[in-house]
Coordinates of C-alpha atoms in Angstrom, one line a residue:
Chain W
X1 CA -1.6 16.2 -18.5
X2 CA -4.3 17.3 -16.2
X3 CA -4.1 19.3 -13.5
X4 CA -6.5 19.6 -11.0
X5 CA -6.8 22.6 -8.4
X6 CA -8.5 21.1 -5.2
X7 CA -10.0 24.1 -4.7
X8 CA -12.2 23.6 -7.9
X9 CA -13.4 20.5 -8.2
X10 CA -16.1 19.4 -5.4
X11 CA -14.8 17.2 -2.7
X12 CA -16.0 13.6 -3.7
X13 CA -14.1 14.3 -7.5
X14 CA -11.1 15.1 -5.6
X15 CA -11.2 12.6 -3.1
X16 CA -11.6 9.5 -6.1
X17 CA -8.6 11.3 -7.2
X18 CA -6.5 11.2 -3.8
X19 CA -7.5 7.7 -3.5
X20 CA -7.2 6.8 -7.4
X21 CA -3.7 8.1 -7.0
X22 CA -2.2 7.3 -3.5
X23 CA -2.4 3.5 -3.8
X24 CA -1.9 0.6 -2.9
X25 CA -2.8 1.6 0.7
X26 CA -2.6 -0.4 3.8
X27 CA -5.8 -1.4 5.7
X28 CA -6.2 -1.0 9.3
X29 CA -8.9 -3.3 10.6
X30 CA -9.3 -1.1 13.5
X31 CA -11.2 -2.2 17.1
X32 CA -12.6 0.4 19.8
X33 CA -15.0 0.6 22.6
X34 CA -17.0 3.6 23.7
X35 CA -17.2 4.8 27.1
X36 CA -19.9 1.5 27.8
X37 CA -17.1 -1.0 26.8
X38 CA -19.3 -1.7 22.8
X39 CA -17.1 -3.0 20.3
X40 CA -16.9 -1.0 17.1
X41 CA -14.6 -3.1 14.3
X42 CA -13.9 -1.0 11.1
X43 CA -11.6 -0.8 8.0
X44 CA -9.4 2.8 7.3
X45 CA -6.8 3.0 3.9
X46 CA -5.8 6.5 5.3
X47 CA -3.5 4.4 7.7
X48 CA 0.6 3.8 8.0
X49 CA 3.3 3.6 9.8
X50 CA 5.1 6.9 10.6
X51 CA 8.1 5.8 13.0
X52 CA 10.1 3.1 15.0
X53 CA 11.3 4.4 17.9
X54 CA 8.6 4.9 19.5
X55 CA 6.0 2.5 17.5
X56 CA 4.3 5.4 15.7
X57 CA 0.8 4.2 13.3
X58 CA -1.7 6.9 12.2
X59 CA -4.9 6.2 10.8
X60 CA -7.6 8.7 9.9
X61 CA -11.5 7.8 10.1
X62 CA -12.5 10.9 8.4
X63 CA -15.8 13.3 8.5
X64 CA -18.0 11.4 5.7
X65 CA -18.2 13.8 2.7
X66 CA -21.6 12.9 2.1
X67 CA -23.3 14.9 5.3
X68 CA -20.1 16.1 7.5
X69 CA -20.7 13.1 10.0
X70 CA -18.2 11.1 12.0
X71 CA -17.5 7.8 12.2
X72 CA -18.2 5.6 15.5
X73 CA -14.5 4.6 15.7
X74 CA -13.7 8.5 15.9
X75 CA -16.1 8.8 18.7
X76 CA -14.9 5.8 20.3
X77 CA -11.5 6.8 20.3
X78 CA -12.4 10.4 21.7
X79 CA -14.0 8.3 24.8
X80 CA -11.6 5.4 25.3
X81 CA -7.9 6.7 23.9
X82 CA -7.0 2.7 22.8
X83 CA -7.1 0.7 19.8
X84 CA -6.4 -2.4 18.6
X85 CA -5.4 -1.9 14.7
X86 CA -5.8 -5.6 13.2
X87 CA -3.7 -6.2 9.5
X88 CA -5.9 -7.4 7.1
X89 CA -4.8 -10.4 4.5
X90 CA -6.7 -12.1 1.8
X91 CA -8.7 -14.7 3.7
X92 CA -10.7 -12.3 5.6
X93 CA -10.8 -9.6 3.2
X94 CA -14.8 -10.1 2.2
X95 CA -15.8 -9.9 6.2
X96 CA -13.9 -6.5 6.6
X97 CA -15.6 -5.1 3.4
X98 CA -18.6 -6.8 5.2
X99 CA -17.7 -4.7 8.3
X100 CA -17.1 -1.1 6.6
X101 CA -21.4 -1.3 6.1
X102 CA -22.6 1.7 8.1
X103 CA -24.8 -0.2 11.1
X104 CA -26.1 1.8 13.8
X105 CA -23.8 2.7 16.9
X106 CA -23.7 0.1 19.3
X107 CA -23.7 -2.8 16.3
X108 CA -20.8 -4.9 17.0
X109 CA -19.4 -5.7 13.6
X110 CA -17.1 -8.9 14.7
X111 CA -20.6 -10.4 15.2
X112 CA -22.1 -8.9 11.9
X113 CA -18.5 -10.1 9.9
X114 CA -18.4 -13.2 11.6
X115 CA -15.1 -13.2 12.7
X116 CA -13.5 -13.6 16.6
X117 CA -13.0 -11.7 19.5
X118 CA -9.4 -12.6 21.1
X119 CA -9.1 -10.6 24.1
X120 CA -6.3 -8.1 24.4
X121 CA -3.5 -8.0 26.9
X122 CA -3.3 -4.2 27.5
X123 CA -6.3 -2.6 26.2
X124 CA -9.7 -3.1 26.1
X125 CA -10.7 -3.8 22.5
X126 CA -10.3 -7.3 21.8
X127 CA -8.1 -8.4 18.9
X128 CA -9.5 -9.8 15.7
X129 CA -8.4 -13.6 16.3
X130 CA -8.4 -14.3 12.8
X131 CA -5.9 -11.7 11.7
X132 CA -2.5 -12.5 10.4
X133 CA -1.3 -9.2 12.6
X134 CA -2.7 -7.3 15.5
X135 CA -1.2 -4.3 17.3
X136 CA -2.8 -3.3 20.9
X137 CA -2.5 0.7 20.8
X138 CA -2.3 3.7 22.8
X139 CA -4.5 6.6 21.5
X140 CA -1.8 9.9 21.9
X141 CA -3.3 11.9 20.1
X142 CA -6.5 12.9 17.6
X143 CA -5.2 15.4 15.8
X144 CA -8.5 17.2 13.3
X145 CA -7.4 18.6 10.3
X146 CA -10.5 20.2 9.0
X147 CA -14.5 20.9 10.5
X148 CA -16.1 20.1 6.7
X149 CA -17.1 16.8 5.3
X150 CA -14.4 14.7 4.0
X151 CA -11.8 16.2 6.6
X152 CA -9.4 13.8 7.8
X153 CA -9.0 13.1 11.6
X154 CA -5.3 11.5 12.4
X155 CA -5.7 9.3 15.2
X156 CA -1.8 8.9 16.4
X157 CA -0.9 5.8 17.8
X158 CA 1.4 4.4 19.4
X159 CA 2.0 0.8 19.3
X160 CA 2.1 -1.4 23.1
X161 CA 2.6 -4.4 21.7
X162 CA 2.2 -6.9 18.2
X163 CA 1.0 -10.0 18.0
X164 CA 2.1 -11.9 15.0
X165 CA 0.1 -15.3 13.6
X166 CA 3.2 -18.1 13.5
X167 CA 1.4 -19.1 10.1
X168 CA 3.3 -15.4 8.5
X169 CA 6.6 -16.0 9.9
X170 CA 9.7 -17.4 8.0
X171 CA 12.2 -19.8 9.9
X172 CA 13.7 -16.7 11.3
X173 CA 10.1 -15.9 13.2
X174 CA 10.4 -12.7 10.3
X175 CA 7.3 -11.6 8.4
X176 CA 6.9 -13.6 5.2
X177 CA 5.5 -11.7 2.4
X178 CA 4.0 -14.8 0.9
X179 CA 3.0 -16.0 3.7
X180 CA 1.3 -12.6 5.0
X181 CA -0.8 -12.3 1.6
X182 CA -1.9 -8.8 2.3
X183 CA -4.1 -6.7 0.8
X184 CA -3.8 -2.9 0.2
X185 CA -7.2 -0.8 -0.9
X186 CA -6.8 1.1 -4.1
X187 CA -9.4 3.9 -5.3
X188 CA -13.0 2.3 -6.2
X189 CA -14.0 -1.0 -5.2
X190 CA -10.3 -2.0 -6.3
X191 CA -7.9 -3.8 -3.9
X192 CA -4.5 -4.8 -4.6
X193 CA -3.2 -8.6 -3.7
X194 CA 0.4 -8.1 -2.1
X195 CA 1.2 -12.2 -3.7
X196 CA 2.9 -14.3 -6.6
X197 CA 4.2 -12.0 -9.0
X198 CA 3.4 -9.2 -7.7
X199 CA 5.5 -9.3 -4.5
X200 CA 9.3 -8.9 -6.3
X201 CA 12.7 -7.1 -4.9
X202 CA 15.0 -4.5 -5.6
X203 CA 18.4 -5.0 -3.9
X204 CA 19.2 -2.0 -1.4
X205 CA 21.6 0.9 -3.3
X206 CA 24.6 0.7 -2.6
X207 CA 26.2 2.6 1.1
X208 CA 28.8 2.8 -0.9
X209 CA 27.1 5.4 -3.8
X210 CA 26.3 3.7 -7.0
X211 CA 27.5 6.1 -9.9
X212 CA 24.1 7.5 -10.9
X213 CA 23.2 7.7 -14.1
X214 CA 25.0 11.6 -14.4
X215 CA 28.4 9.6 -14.5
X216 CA 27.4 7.4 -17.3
X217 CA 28.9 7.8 -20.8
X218 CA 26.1 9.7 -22.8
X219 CA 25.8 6.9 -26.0
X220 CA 24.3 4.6 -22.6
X221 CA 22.5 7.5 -21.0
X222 CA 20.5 7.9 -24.4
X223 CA 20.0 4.9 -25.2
X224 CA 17.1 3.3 -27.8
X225 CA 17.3 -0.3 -25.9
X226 CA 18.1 0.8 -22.3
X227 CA 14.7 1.5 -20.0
X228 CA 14.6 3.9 -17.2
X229 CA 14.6 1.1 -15.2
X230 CA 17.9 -0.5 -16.9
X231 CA 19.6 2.8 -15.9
X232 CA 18.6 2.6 -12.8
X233 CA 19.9 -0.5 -11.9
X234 CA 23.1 0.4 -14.0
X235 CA 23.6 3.0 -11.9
X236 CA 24.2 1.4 -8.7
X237 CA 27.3 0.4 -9.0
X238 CA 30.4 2.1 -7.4
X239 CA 32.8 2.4 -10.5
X240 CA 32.4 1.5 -13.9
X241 CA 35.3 -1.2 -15.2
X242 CA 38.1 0.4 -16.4
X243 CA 39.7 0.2 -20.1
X244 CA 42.0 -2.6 -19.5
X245 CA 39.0 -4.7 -17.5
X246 CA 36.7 -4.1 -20.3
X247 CA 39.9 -4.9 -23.3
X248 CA 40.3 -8.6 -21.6
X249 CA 36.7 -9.5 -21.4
X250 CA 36.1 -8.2 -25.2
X251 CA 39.0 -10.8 -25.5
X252 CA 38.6 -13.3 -23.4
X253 CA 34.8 -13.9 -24.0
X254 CA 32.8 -15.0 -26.9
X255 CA 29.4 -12.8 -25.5
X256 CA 30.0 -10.3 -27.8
X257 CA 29.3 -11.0 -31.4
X258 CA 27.8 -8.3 -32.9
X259 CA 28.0 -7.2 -37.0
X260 CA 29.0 -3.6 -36.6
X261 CA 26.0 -2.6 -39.4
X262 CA 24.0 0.1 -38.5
X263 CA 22.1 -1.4 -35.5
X264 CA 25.6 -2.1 -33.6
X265 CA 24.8 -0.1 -30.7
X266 CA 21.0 -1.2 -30.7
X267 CA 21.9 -4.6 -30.5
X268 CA 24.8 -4.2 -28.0
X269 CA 23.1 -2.5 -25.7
X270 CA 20.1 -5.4 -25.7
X271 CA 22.6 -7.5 -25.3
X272 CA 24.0 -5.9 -22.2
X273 CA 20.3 -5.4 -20.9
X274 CA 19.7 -9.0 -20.7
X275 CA 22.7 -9.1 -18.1
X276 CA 20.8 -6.1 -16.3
X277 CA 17.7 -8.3 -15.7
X278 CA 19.9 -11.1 -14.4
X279 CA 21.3 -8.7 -12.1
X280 CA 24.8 -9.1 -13.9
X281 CA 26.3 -5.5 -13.7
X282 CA 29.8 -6.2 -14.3
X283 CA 29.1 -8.2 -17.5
X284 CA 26.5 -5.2 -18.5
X285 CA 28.9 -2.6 -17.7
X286 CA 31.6 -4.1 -19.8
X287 CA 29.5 -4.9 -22.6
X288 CA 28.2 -1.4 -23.1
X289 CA 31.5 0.3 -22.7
X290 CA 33.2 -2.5 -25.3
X291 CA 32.0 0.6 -28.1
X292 CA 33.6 3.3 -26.4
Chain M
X1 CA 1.3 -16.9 18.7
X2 CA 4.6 -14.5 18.2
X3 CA 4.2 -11.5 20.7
X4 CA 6.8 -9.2 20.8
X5 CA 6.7 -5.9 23.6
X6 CA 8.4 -2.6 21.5
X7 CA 10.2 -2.0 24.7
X8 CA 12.2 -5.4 25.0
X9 CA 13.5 -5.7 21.2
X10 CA 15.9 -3.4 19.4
X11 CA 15.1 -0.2 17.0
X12 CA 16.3 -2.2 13.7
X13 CA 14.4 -5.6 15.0
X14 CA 10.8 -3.3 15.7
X15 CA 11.2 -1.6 12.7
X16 CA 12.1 -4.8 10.6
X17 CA 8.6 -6.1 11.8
X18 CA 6.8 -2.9 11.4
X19 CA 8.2 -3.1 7.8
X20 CA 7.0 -6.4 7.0
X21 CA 3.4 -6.4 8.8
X22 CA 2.3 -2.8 7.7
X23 CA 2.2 -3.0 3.7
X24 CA 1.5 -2.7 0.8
X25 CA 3.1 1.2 2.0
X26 CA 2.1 4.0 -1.1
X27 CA 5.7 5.5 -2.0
X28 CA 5.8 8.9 -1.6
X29 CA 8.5 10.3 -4.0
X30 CA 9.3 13.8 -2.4
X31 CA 11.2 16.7 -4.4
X32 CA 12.2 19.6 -1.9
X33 CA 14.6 22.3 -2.1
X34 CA 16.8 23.6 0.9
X35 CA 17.5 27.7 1.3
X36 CA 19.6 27.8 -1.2
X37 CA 17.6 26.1 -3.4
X38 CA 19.1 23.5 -3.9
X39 CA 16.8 20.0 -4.8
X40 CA 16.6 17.5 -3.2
X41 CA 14.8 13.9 -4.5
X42 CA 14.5 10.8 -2.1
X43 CA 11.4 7.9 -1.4
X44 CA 9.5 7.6 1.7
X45 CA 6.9 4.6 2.4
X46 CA 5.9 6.0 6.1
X47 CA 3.4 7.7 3.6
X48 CA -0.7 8.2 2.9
X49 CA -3.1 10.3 2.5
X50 CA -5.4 11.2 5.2
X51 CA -8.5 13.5 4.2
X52 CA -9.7 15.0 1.3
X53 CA -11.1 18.5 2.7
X54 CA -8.6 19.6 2.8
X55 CA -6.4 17.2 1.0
X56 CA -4.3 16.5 3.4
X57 CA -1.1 13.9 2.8
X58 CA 1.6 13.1 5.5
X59 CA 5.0 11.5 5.2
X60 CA 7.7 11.0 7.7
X61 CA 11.3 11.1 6.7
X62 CA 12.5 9.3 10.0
X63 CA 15.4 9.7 12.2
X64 CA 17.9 7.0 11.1
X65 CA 17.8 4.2 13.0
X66 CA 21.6 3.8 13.0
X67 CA 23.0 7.1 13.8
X68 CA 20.3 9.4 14.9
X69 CA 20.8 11.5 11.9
X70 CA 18.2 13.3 10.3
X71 CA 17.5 13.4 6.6
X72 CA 18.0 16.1 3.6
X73 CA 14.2 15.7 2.9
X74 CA 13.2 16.6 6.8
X75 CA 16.0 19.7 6.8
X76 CA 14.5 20.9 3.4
X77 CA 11.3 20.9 4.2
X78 CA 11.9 22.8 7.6
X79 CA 14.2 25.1 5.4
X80 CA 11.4 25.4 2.6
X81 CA 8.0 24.5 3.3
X82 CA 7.4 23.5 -0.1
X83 CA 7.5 19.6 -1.2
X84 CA 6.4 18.0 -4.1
X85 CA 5.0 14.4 -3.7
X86 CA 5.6 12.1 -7.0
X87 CA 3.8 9.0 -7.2
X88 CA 6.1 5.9 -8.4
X89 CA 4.9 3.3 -10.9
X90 CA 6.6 0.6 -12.3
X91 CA 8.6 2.4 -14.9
X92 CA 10.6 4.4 -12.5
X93 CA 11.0 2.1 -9.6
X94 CA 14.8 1.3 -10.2
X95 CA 15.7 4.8 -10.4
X96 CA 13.4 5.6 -7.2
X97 CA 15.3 3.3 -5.6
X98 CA 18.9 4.6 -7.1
X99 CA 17.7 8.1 -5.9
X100 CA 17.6 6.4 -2.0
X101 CA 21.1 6.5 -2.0
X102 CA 22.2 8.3 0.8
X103 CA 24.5 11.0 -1.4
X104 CA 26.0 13.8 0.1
X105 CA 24.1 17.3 0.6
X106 CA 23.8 19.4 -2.0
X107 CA 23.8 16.2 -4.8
X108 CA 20.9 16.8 -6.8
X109 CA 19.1 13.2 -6.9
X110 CA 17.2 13.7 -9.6
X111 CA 20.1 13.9 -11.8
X112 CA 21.8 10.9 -9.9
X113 CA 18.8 9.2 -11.2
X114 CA 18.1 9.8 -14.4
X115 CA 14.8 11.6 -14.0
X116 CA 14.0 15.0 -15.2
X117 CA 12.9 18.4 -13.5
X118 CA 9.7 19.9 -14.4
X119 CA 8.8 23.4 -13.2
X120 CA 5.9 23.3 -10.5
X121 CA 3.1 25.7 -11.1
X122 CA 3.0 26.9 -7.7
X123 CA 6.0 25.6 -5.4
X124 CA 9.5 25.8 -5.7
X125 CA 10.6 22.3 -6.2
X126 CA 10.4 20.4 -9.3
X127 CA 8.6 17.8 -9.8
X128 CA 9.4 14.4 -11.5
X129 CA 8.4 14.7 -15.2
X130 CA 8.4 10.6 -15.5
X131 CA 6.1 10.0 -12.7
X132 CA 3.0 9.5 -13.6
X133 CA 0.8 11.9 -10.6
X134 CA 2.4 14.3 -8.9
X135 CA 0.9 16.7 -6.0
X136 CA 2.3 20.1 -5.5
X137 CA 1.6 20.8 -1.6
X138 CA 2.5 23.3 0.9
X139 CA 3.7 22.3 4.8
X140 CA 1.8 23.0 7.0
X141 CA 3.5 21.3 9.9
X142 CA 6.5 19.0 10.5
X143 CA 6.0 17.3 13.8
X144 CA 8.8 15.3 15.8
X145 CA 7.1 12.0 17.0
X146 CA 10.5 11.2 19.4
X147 CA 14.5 11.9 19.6
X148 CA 15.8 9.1 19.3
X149 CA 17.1 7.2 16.2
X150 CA 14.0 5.7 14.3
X151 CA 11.8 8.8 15.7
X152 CA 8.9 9.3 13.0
X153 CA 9.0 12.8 11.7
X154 CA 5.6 13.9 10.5
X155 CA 5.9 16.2 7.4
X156 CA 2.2 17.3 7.7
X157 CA 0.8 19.0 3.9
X158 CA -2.2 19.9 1.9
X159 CA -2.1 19.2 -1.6
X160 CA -2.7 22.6 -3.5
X161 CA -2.4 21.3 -7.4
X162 CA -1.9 17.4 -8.9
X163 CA -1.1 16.7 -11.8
X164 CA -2.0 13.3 -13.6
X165 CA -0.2 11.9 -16.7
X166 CA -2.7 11.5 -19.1
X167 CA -1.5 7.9 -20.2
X168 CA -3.3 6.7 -16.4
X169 CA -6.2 8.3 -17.0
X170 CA -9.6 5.9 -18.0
X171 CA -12.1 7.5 -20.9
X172 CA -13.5 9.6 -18.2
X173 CA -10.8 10.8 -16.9
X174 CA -10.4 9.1 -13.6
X175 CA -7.3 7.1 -12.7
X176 CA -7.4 3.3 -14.2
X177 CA -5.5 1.0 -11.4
X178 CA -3.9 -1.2 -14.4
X179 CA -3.0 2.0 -16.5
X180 CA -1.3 3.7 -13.5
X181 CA 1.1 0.9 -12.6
X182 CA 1.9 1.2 -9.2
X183 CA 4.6 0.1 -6.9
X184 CA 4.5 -0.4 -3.1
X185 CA 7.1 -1.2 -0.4
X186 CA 6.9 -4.2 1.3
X187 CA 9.6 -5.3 4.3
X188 CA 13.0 -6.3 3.7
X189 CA 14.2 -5.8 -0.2
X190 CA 10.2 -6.4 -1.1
X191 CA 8.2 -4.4 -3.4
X192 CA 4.6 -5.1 -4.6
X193 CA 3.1 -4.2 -8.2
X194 CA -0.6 -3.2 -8.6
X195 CA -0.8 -4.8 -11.9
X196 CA -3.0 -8.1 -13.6
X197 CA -4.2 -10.8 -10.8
X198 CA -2.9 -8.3 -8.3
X199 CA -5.9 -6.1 -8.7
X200 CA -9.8 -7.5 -7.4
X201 CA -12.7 -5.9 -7.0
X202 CA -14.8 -6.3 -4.2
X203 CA -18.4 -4.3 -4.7
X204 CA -18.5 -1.8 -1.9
X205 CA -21.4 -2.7 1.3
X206 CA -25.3 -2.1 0.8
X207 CA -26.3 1.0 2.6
X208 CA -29.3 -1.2 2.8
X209 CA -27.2 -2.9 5.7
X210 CA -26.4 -6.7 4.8
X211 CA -27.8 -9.5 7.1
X212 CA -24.1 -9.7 8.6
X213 CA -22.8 -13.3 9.5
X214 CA -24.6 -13.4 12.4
X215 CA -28.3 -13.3 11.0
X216 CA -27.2 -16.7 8.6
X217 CA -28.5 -20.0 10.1
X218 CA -25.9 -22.2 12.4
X219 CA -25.5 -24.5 9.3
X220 CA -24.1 -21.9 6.6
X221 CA -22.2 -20.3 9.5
X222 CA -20.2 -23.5 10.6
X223 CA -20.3 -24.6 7.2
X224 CA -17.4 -27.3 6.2
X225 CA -17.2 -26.1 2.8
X226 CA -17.6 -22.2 2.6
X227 CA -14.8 -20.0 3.4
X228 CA -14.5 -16.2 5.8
X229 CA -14.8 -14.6 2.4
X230 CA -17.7 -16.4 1.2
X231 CA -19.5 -15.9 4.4
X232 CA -18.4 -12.3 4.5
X233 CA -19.9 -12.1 0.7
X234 CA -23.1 -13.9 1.6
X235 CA -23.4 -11.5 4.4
X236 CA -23.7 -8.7 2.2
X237 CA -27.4 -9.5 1.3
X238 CA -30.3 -7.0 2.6
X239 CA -32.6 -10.4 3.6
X240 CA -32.8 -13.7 2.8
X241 CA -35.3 -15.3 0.3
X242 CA -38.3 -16.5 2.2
X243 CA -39.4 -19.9 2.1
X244 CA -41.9 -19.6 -0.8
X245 CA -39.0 -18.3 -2.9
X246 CA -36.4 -21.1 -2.1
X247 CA -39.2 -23.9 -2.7
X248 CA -39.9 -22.5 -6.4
X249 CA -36.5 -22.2 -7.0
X250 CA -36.1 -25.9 -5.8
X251 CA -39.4 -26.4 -8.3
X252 CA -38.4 -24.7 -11.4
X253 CA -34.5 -25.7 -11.3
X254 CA -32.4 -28.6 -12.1
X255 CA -29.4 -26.9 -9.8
X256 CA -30.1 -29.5 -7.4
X257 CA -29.0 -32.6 -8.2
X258 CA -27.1 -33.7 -5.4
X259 CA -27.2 -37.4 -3.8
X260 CA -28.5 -36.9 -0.4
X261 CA -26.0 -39.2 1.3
X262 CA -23.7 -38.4 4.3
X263 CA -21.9 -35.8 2.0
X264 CA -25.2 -34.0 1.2
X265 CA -24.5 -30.7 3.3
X266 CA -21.0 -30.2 2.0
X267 CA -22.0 -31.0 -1.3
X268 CA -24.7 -28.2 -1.2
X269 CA -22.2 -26.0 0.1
X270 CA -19.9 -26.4 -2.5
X271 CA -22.7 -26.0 -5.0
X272 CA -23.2 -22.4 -3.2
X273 CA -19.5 -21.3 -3.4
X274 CA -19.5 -21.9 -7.2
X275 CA -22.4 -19.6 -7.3
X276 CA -20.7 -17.0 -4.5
X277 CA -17.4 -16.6 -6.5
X278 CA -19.8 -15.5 -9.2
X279 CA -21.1 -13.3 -7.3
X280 CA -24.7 -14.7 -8.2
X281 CA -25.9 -14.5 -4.2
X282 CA -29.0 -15.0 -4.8
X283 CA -29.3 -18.6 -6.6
X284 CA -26.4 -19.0 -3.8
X285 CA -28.7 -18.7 -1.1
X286 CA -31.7 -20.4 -2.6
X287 CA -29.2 -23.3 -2.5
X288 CA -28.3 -23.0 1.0
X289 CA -32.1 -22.7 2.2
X290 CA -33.0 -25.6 0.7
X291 CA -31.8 -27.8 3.2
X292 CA -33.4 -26.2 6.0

């Protein structure tokens, strides 16, 4: 393991580390205007949600590590307390790296990235027309949490009103994730694809209270075959089957037939992890505890 | 166009959309203790980091929508103003999501979950042995974004030690995207993986300033054939070739080949992209020039 004491290391090491580490982030493609109505159209990863009621988004363009300067969307923010945060998805992912290049103030980057300026409806920074998602903002706050280079500066949000690109929703007028393809910044020049396989589900645990793995019999618990994972999921259930259930499907069923050599348990429990990954529980459950 | 005002849709109905447009969201994996000591383990996606001097990460554990009751996490940390944050990868994503159970207080859900304590060096909560990074921070400031149900709760820290498992680390010790595995939350049931086709590069902006869209001539710009991302790519170029270099390029190669018919434009600008998604900007641009 390594360990790392921030206080040690300079602050560009630990900041590849933060970003390394805290990843897939979301992207907010943000839009300003200083106190002359210019357009300023800029990328942050230090960005997320925080809260529902009411809207709460926070992004942070921080003091730039290199010589402890700030960023024109900071400064346009300080003048005019609105912004329009833009999400950014896959086909326009090469204009916002275009945008993040450091022109001079006053440089409107929609121009420079070639994408469009939709006017807003509440504030004055126009929206990015080609964005799957745009939300018009109110500037609360700018909270600074540090004078140096590299410190972070939250700029707390909250959220007027979202505009959503038909072309994302499901029949339900609900976010698709396919149909959003997002993209999430990682550390280096890495982004992450939020698409195909990479998008998958876990059902919700259960309101009732799943088990846990602490109520599991220990030959399961420590188990060759079984993943973290596997227990995970095996664990989220409300009871286990009891004796006589687990008798009459031994019976009734021709799943389990296993030779009871040495590898008996081995071989059981793949069996029962293949009902796991089809999201068959019950059939799992009873097929582990057939050896107890 | 799907426009939606926070003020005239429910809590759940916001947040649902907030969810779904705002992600990839990092998981933050929190270990806190209350007075008594007693831990407490449970995931939170309203989650980033936000500078690196000092390293400063945020995570809200939100009022729940539902009831308007807060969560174990939020009491802790106002309790003890100590939280480890565990990053989640792959390997422990079924048990993160076990462990988000809401169990009663006092249930240790690290247990629930399978996962084991390991002593922090500095903090009084464990930390998750399994995960792969984990950052040992202090509070420094919980602040209440609302009262009502779905009010953001912003547990404000600074990282003061992080730990990285050695099996994420490249041969220079930085964190490698595809060893480290990571999992996101989407809306809804979703999740995203940071693994394979998932994970692109895009080479960061010249600080030589690219030409930006807007310097390209009116025919690549309201090109047919090229794409936002291949304009935003193209963009990225400190100048053009000059006219000397795109004839002796048009000279010395057999590139060109293309039948100037009707088609000849889009044609050429297919020839480009080949040479853009290669990332080969140069010849791509020689190509483009030659028509003008």
């Amino acid at each position: 393991m390594l360990t790392i004491d921030p206080k040690k290391v300079s602050v560009p090491e630990l900041h590849s580390y933060l970003l390394g580490a805290i990843a897939p982030r979301p992207i907010a493609f943000a839009s300003t205007v200083d106190k002359d109505g210019k357009v300023n159209l800029s990328p942050y990863s230090f960005f997320n949600c925080f809260g529902a009621n009411p809207p709460i988004v926070i992004f942070s363009p921080a003091r730039r590590g290199r010589d402890n300067t700030t960023k024109h969307t900071y400064e346009n923010v300080k003048e005019v307390k609105e912004v329009v945060i833009n999400v950014v998805n896959y086909a326009i992912v090469e204009q916002m790296s275009l945008s993040s290049t450091e022109y001079p103030k006053g440089v409107n980057e929609f121009e420079k990235a070639g994408l469009t300026e939709a006017k807003s409806v509440l504030v004055k920074p126009p929206r990015v027309k080609e964005a799957p998602v745009a939300f018009e903002c109110k500037v609360l706050e700018v909270k600074e949490t540090g004078t140096e280079g590299g410190a972070g500066n939250l700029v707390i949000c909250e959220v007027l009103l979202a505009h959503f690109n038909d072309d994302i929703l499901d029949e339900n007028k609900k976010v698709d994730p396919f149909k959003l393809d997002a993209v999430a910044r990682m550390g280096g020049n890495y982004y992450c694809r939020a698409q195909g396989d990479a998008i998958f589900e876990i059902p919700k645990p259960l309101k009732s209270m799943g088990i846990g793995v602490d109520s599991m019999p220990e030959e399961v618990r420590s188990s060759h075959v079984l993943t973290g994972n596997n227990l995970g999921r095996l664990g989220n259930v409300e009871k286990l089957p009891d004796q006589s259930e687990v008798e009459a499907f031994v019976k009734g069923s021709d799943i389990i037939k296993i030779a009871k050599d040495d590898q008996y348990i081995n071989n059981l429990h793949k069996l029962a992890q293949t009902y796991v990954e089809k999201g068959d529980l019950d059939t799992a459950w009873k097929i582990l505890l057939s050896s107890q």
